[in-house]
PDB file of C-alpha atoms in Angstrom:
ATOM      1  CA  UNK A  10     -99.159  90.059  92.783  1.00  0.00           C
ATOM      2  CA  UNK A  11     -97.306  91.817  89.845  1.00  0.00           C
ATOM      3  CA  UNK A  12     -97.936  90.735  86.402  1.00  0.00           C
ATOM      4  CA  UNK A  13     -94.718  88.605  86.603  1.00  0.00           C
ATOM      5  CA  UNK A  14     -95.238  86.584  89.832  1.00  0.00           C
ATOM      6  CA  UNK A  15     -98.908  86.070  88.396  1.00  0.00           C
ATOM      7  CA  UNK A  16     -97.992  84.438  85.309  1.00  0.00           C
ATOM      8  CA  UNK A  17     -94.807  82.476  86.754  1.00  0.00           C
ATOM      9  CA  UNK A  18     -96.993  81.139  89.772  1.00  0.00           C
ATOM     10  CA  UNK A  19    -100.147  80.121  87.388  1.00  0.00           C
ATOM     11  CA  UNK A  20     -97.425  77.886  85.700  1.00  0.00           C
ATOM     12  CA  UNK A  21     -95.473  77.096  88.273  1.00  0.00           C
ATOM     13  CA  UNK A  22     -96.559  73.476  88.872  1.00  0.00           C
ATOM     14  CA  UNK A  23     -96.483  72.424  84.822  1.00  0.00           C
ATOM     15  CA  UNK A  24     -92.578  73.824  85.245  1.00  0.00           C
ATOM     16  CA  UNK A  25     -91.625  71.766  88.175  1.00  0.00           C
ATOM     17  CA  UNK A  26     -93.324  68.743  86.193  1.00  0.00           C
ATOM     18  CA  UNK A  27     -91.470  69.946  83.084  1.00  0.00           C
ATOM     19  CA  UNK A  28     -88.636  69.508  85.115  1.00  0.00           C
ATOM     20  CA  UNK A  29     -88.661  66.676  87.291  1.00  0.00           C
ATOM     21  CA  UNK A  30     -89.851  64.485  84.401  1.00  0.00           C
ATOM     22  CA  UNK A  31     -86.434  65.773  82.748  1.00  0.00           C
ATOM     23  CA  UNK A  32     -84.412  65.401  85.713  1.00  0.00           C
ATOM     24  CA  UNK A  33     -85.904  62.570  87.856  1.00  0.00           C
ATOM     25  CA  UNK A  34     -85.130  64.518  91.035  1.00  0.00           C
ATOM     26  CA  UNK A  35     -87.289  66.965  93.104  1.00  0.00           C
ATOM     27  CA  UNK A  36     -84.178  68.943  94.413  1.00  0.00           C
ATOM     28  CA  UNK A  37     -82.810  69.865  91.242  1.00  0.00           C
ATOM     29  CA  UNK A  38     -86.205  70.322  89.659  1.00  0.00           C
ATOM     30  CA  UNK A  39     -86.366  73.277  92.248  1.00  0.00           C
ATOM     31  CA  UNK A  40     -83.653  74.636  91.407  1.00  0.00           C
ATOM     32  CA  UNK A  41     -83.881  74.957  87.682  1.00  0.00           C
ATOM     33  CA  UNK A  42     -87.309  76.398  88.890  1.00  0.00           C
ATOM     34  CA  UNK A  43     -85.108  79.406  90.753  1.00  0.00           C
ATOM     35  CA  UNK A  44     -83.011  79.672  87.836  1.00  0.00           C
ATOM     36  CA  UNK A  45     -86.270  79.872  85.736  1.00  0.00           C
ATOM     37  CA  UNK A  46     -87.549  82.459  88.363  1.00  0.00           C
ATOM     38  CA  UNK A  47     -84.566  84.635  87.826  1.00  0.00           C
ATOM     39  CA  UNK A  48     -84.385  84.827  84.022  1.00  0.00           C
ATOM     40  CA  UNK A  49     -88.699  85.395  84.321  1.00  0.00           C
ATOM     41  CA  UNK A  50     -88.150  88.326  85.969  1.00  0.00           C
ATOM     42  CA  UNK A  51     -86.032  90.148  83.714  1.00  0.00           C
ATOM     43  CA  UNK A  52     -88.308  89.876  80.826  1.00  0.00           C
ATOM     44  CA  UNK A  53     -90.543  92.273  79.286  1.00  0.00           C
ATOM     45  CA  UNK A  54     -93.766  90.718  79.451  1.00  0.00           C
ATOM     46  CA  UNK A  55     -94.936  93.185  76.251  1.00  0.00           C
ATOM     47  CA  UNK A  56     -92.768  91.209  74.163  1.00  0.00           C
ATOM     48  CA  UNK A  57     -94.144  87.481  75.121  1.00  0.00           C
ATOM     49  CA  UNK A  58     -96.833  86.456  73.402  1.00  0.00           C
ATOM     50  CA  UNK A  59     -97.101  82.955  75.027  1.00  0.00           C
ATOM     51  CA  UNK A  60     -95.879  83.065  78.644  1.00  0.00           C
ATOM     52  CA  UNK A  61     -96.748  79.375  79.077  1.00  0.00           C
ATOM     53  CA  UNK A  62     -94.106  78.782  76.588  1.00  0.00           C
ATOM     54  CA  UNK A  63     -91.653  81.071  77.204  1.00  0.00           C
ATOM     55  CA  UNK A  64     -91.493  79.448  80.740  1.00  0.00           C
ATOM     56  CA  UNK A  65     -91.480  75.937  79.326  1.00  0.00           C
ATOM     57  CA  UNK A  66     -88.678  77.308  77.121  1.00  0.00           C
ATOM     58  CA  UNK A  67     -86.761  78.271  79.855  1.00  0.00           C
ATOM     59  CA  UNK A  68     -87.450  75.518  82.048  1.00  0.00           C
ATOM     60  CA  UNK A  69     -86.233  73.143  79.397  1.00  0.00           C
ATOM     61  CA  UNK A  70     -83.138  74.756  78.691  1.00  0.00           C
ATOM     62  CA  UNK A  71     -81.842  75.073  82.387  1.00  0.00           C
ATOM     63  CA  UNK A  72     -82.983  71.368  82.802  1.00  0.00           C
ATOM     64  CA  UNK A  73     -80.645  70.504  80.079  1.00  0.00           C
ATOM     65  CA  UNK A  74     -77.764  72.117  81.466  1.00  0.00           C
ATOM     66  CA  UNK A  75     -78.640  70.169  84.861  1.00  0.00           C
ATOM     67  CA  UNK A  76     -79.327  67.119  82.875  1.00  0.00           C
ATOM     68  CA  UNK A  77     -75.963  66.878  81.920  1.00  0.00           C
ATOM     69  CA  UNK A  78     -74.344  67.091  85.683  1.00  0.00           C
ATOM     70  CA  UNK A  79     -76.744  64.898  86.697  1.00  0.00           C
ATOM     71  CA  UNK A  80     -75.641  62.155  84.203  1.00  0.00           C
ATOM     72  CA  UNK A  81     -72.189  63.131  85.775  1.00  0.00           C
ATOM     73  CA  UNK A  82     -72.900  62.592  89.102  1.00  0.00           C
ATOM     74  CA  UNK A  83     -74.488  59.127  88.251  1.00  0.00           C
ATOM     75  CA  UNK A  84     -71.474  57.794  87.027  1.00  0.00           C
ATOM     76  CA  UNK A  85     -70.176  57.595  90.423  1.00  0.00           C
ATOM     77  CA  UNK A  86     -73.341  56.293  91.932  1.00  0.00           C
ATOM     78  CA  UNK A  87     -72.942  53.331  94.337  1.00  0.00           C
ATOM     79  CA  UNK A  88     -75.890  50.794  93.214  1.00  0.00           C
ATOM     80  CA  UNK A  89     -79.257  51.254  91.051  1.00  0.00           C
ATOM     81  CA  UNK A  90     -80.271  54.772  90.724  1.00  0.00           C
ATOM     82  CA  UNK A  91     -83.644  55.528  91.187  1.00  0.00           C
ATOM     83  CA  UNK A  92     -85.629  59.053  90.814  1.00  0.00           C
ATOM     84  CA  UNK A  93     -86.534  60.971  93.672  1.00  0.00           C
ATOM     85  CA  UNK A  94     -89.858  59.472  94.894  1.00  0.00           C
ATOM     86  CA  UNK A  95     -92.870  62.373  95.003  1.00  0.00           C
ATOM     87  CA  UNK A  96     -96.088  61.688  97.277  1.00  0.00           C
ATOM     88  CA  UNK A  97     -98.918  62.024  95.099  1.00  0.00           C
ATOM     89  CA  UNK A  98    -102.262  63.114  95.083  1.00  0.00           C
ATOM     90  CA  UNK A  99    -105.308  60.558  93.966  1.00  0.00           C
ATOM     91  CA  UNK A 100    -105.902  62.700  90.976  1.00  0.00           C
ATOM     92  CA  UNK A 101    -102.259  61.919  89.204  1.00  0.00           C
ATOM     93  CA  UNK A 102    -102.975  58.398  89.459  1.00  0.00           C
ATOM     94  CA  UNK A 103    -106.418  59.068  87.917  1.00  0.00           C
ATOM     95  CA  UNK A 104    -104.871  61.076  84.777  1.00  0.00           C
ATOM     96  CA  UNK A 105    -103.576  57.967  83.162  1.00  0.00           C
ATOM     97  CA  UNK A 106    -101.404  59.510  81.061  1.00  0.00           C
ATOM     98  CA  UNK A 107     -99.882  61.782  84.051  1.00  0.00           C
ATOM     99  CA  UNK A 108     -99.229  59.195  86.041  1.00  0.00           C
ATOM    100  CA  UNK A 109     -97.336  56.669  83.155  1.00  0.00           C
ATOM    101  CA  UNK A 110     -95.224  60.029  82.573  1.00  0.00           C
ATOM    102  CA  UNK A 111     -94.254  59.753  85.859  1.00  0.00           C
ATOM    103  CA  UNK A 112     -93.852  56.323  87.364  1.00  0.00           C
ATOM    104  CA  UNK A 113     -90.915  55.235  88.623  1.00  0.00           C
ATOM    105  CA  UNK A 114     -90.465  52.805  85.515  1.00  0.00           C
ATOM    106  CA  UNK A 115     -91.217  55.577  82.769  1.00  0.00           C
ATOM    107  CA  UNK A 116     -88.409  57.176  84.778  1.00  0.00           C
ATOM    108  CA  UNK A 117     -85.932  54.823  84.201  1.00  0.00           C
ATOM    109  CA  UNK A 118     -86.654  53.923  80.862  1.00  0.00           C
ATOM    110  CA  UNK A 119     -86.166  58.119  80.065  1.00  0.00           C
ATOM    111  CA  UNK A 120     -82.614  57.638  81.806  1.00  0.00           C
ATOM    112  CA  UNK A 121     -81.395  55.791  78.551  1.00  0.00           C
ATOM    113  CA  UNK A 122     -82.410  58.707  75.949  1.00  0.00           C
ATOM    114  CA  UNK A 123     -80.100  61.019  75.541  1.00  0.00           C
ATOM    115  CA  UNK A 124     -80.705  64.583  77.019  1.00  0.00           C
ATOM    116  CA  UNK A 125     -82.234  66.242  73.907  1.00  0.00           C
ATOM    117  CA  UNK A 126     -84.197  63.026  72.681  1.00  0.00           C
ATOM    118  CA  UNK A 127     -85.449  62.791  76.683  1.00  0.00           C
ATOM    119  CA  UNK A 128     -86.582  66.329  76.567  1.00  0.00           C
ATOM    120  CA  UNK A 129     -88.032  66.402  72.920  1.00  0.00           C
ATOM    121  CA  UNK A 130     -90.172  63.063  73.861  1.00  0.00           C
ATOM    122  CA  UNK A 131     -91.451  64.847  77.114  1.00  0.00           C
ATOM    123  CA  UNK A 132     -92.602  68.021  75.783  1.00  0.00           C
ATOM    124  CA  UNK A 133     -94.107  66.612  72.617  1.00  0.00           C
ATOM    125  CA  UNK A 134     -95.841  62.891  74.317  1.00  0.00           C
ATOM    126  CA  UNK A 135     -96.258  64.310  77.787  1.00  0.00           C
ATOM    127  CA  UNK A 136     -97.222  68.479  77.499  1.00  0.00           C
ATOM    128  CA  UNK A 137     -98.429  68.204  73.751  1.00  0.00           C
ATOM    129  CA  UNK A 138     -95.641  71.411  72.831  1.00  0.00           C
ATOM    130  CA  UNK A 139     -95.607  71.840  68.860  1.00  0.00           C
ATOM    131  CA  UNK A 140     -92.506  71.073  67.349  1.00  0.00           C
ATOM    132  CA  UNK A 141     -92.013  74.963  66.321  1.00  0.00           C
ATOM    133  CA  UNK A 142     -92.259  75.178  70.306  1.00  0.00           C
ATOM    134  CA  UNK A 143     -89.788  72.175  71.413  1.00  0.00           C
ATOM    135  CA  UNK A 144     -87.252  73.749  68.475  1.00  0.00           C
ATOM    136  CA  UNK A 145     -86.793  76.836  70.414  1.00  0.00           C
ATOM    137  CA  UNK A 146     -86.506  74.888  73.617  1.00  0.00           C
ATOM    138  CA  UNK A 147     -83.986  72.816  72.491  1.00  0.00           C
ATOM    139  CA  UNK A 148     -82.503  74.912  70.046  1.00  0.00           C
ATOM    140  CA  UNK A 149     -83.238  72.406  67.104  1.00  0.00           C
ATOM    141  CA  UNK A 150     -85.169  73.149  63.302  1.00  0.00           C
ATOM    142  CA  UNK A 151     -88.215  71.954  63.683  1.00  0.00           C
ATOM    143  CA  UNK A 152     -87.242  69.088  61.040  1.00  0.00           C
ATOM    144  CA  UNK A 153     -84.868  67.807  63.386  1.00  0.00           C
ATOM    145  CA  UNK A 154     -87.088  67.748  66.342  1.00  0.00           C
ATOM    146  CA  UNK A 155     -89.567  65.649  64.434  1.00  0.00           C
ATOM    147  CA  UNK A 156     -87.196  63.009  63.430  1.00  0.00           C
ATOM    148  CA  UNK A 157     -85.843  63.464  67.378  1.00  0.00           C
ATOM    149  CA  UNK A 158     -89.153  62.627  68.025  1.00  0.00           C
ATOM    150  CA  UNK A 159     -89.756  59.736  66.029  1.00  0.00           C
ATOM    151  CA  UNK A 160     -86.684  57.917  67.225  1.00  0.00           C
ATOM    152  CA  UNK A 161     -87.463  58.249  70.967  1.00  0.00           C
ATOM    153  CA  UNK A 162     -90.622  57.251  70.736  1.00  0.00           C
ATOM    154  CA  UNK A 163     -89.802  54.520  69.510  1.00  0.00           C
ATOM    155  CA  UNK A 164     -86.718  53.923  71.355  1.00  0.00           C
ATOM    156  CA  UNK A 165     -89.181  54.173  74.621  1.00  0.00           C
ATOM    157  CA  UNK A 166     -92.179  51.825  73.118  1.00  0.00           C
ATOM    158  CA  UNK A 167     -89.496  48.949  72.626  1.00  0.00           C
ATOM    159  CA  UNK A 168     -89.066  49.239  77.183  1.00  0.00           C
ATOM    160  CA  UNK A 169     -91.883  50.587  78.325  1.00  0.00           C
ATOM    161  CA  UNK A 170     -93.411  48.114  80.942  1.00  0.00           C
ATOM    162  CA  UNK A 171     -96.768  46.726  79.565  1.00  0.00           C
ATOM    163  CA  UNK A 172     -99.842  46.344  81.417  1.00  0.00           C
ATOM    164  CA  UNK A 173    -102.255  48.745  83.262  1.00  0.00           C
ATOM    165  CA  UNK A 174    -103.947  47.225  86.876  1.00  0.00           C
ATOM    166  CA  UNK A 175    -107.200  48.013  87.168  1.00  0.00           C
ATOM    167  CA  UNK A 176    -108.224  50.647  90.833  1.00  0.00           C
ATOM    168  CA  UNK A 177    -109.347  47.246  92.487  1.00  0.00           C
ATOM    169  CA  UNK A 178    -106.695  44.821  91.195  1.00  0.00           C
ATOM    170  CA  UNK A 179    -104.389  47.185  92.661  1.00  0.00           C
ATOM    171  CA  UNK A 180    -105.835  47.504  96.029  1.00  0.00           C
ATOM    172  CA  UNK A 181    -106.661  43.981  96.170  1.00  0.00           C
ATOM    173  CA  UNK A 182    -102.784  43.255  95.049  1.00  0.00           C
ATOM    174  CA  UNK A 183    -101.363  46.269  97.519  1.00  0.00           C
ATOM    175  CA  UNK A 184    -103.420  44.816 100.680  1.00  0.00           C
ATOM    176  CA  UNK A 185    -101.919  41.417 100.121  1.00  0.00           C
ATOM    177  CA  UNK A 186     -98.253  42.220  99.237  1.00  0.00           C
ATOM    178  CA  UNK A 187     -98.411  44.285 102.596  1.00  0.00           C
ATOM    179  CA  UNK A 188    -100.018  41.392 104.630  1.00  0.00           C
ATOM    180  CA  UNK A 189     -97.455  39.039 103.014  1.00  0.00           C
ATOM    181  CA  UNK A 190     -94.401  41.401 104.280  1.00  0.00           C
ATOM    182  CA  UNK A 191     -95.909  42.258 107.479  1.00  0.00           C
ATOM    183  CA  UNK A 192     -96.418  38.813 109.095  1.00  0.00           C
ATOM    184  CA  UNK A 193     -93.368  37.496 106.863  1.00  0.00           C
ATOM    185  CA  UNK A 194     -94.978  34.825 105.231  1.00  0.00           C
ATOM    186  CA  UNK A 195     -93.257  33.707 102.453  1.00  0.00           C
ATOM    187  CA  UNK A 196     -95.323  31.512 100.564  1.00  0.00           C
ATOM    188  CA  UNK A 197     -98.014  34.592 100.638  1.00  0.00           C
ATOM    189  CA  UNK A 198     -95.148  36.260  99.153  1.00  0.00           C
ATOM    190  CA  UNK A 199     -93.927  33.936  97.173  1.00  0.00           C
ATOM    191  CA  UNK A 200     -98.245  33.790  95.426  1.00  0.00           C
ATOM    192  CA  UNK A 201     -97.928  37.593  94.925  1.00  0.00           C
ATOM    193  CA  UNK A 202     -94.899  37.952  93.464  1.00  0.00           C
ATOM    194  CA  UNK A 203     -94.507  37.536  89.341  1.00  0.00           C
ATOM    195  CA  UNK A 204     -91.871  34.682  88.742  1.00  0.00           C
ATOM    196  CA  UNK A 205     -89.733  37.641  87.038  1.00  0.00           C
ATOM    197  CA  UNK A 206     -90.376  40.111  89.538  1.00  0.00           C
ATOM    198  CA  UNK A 207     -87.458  42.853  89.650  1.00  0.00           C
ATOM    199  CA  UNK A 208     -86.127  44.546  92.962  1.00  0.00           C
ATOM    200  CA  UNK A 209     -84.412  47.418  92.494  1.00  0.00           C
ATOM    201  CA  UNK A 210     -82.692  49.475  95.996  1.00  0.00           C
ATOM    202  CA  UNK A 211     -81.192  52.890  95.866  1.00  0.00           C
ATOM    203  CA  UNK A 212     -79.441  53.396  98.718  1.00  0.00           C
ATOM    204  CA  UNK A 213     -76.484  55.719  97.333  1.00  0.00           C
ATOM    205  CA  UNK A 214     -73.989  54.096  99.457  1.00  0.00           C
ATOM    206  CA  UNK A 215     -75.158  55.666 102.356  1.00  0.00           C
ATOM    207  CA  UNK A 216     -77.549  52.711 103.855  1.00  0.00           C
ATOM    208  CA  UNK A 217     -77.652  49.332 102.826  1.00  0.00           C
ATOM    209  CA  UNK A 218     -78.696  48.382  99.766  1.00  0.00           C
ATOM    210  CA  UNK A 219     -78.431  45.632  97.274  1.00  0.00           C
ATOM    211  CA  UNK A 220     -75.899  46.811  94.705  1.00  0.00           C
ATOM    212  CA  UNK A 221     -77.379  44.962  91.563  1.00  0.00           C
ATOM    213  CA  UNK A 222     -81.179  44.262  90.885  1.00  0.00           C
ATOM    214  CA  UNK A 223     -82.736  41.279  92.718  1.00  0.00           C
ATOM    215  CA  UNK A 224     -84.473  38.961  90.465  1.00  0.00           C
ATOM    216  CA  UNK A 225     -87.288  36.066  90.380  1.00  0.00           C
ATOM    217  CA  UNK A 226     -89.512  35.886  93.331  1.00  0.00           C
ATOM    218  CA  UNK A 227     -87.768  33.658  95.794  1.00  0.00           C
ATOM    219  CA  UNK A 228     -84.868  35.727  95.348  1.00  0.00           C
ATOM    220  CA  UNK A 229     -86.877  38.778  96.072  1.00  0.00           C
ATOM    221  CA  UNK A 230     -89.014  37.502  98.998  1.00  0.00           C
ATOM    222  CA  UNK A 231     -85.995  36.174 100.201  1.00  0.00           C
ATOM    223  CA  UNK A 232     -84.866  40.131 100.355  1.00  0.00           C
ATOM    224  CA  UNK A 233     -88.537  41.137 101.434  1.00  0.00           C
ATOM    225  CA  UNK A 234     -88.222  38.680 104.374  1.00  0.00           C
ATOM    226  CA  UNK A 235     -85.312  40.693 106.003  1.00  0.00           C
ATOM    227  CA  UNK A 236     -87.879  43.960 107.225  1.00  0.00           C
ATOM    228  CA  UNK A 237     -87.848  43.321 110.610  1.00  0.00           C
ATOM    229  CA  UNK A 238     -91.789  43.577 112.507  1.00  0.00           C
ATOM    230  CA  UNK A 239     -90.412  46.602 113.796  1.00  0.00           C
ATOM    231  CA  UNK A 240     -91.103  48.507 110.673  1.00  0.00           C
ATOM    232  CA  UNK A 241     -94.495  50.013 109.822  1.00  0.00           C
ATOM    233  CA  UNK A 242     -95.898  50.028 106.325  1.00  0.00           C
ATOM    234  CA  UNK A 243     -98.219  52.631 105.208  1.00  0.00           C
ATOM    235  CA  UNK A 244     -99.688  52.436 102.382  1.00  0.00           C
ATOM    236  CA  UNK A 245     -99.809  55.416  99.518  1.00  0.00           C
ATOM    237  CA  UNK A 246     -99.520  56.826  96.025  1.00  0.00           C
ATOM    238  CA  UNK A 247     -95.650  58.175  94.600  1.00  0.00           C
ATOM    239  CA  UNK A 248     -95.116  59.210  91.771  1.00  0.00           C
ATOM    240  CA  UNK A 249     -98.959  57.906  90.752  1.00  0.00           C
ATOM    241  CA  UNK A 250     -97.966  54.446  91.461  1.00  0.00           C
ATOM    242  CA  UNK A 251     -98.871  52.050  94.546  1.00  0.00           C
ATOM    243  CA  UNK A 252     -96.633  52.534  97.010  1.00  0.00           C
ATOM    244  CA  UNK A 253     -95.900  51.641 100.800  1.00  0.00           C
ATOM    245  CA  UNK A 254     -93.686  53.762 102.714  1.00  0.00           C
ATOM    246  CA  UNK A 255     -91.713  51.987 105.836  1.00  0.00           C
ATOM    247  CA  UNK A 256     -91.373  53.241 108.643  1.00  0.00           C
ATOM    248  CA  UNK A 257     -88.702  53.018 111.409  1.00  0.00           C
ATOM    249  CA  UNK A 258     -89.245  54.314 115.011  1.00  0.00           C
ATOM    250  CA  UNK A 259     -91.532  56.275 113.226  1.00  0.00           C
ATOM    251  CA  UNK A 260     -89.107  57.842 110.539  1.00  0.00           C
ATOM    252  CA  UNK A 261     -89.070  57.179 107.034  1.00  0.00           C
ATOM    253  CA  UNK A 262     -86.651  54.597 106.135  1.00  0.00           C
ATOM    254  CA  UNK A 263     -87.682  53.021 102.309  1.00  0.00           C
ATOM    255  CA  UNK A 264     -90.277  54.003  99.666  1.00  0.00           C
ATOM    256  CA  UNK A 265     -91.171  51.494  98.092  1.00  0.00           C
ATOM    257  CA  UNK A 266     -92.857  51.830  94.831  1.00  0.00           C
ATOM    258  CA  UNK A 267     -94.630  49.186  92.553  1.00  0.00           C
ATOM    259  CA  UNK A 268     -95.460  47.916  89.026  1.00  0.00           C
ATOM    260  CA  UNK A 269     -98.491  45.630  89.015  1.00  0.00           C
ATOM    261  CA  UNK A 270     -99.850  43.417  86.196  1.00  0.00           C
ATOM    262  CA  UNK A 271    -102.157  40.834  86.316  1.00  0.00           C
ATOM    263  CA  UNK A 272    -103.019  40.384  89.745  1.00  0.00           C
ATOM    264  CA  UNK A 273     -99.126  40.229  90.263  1.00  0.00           C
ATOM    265  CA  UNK A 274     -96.255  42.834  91.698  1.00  0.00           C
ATOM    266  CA  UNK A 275     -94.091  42.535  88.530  1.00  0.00           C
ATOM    267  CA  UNK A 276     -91.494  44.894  89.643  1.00  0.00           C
ATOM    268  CA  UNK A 277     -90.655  47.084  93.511  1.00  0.00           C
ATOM    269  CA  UNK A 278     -88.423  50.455  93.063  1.00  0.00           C
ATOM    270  CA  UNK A 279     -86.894  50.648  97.321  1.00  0.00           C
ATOM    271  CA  UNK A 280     -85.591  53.864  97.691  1.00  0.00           C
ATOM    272  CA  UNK A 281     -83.350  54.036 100.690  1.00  0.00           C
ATOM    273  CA  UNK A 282     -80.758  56.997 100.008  1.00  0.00           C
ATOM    274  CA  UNK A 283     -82.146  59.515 102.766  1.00  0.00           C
ATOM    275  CA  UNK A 284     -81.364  62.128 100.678  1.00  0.00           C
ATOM    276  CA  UNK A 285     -84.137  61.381  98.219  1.00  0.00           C
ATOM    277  CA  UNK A 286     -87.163  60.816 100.954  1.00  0.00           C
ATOM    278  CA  UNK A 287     -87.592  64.742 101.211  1.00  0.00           C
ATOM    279  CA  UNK A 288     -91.039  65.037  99.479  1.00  0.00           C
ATOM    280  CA  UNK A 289     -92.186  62.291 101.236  1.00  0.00           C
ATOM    281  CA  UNK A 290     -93.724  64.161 104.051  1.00  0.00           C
ATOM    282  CA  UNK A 291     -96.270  66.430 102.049  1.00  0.00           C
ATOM    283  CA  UNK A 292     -98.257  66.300  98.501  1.00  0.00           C
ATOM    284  CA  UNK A 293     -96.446  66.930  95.137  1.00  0.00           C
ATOM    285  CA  UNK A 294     -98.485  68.988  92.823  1.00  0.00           C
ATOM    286  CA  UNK A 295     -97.999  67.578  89.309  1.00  0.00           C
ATOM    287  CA  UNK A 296     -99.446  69.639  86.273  1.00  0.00           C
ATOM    288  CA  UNK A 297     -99.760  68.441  82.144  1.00  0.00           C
TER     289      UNK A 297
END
């Protein structure tokens, strides 16, 4: 490979992180990737002293510009909008930090920053960037950035879900919440469930979906109840969380991704809008 393709492929998985973290979606992560691709190649590498950061830089800025169509297009959205669920490898869920980044609920909770504040707090808490760096990105004084900074963090520590499930609390919770659903037993449901539990179901008005979150745990087994014995559940890892993916006449129908605490599945993310199960079908490779 030429010197450009070298350095754009070494970094090529941090950018698509960079990006989907920013974006929430896989689809338009590639693309800002492309657009990255095409303004890479008409630099003189001579004149870069960092590459990682000139790409970042770029990456940023074309994510911005997407950001802001993307909170267009939401607007209209039929229902909850969820991100774009990634399969995941083991490791993400191992890199603690990786995988809070990107869990569904992170996700959401980076939906109500603004664009800038959502990509200062992702290159400075998630990638470690310098503020001199994150300026440039985000064409900012580095004084600014810092008080940009200061105010998302907090803005994000005051909804962050709380609670980490230890490897075998989540198995052991996983197993049963699939045992419960399987044989539709609702009181097993009804024991696995947090009272407060949350459902939320993206369908994008192109499948059924509820159209407003589902909440408390009869409510939501109630819901859970409805997946016929038809369906196959298989169990997996998006976006670094515990996930099982249903299947219909062996197709993908719903992701469903969720938030454990305590023993208990304190929140579900169903994805149903077909034109987010994509990246279901192969291994997302996420870089920090």
């Amino acid at each position: 490979m030429d010197r450009v393709t070298e350095a754009f492929v070494a970094h090529r998985n941090l950018l698509f992180t960079v990006a989907y973290e920013m974006l929430g979606s896989a689809a338009d992560a590639e693309d800002v990737l492309q657009e990255t691709w095409l303004r890479w190649v008409g630099v003189d590498l001579d004149t870069v002293l960092n590459q990682r950061g000139y790409l970042v830089r770029i990456t940023t800025r074309q994510a911005l510009s997407h950001l802001r169509t993307l909170d267009r297009r939401k607007e209209s959205y039929i229902g909850p909008w969820l991100p774009e669920p990634l399969l995941t490898a083991p490791d993400v869920a191992e890199d603690v930090e990786l995988a809070d980044s990107v869990s569904m609920a992170m996700l959401l909770v980076l939906e109500t920053l603004t664009p800038t504040e959502r990509a200062v707090f992702v290159l400075r808490e998630v990638f470690a960037l310098e503020y001199d760096e994150i300026a440039e990105a985000v064409d900012k004084s580095p004084a600014a950035v810092r008080q940009i900074a200061h105010r998302a963090r907090a803005h994000v520590a005051a909804r962050r879900p709380r609670g980490v499930a230890s490897a075998a609390e989540t198995r052991r919770t996983v197993k049963a919440f699939q045992r419960a659903v399987e044989t539709g037993d609702l009181q097993r449901l009804l024991d696995i469930l947090a009272p407060n539990v949350v459902l939320l179901t993206d369908g994008g008005g192109l499948v059924q979906a509820a159209l407003a979150p589902v909440v408390g745990a009869e409510q939501v087994a109630h819901v859970l109840g409805r997946i016929a014995a038809a369906m196959s559940l298989q169990p997996t890892q998006v976006n670094g969380d515990p996930a099982l993916i249903v299947r219909l006449d062996g197709e993908i129908d719903t992701v469903m991704a969720m938030r454990i605490n305590g023993g208990l599945v304190t929140g579900l993310y169903a994805v149903r809008n077909p034109e987010k199960l994509s990246h279901l079908e192969r291994e997302t490779t996420l870089r920090r």
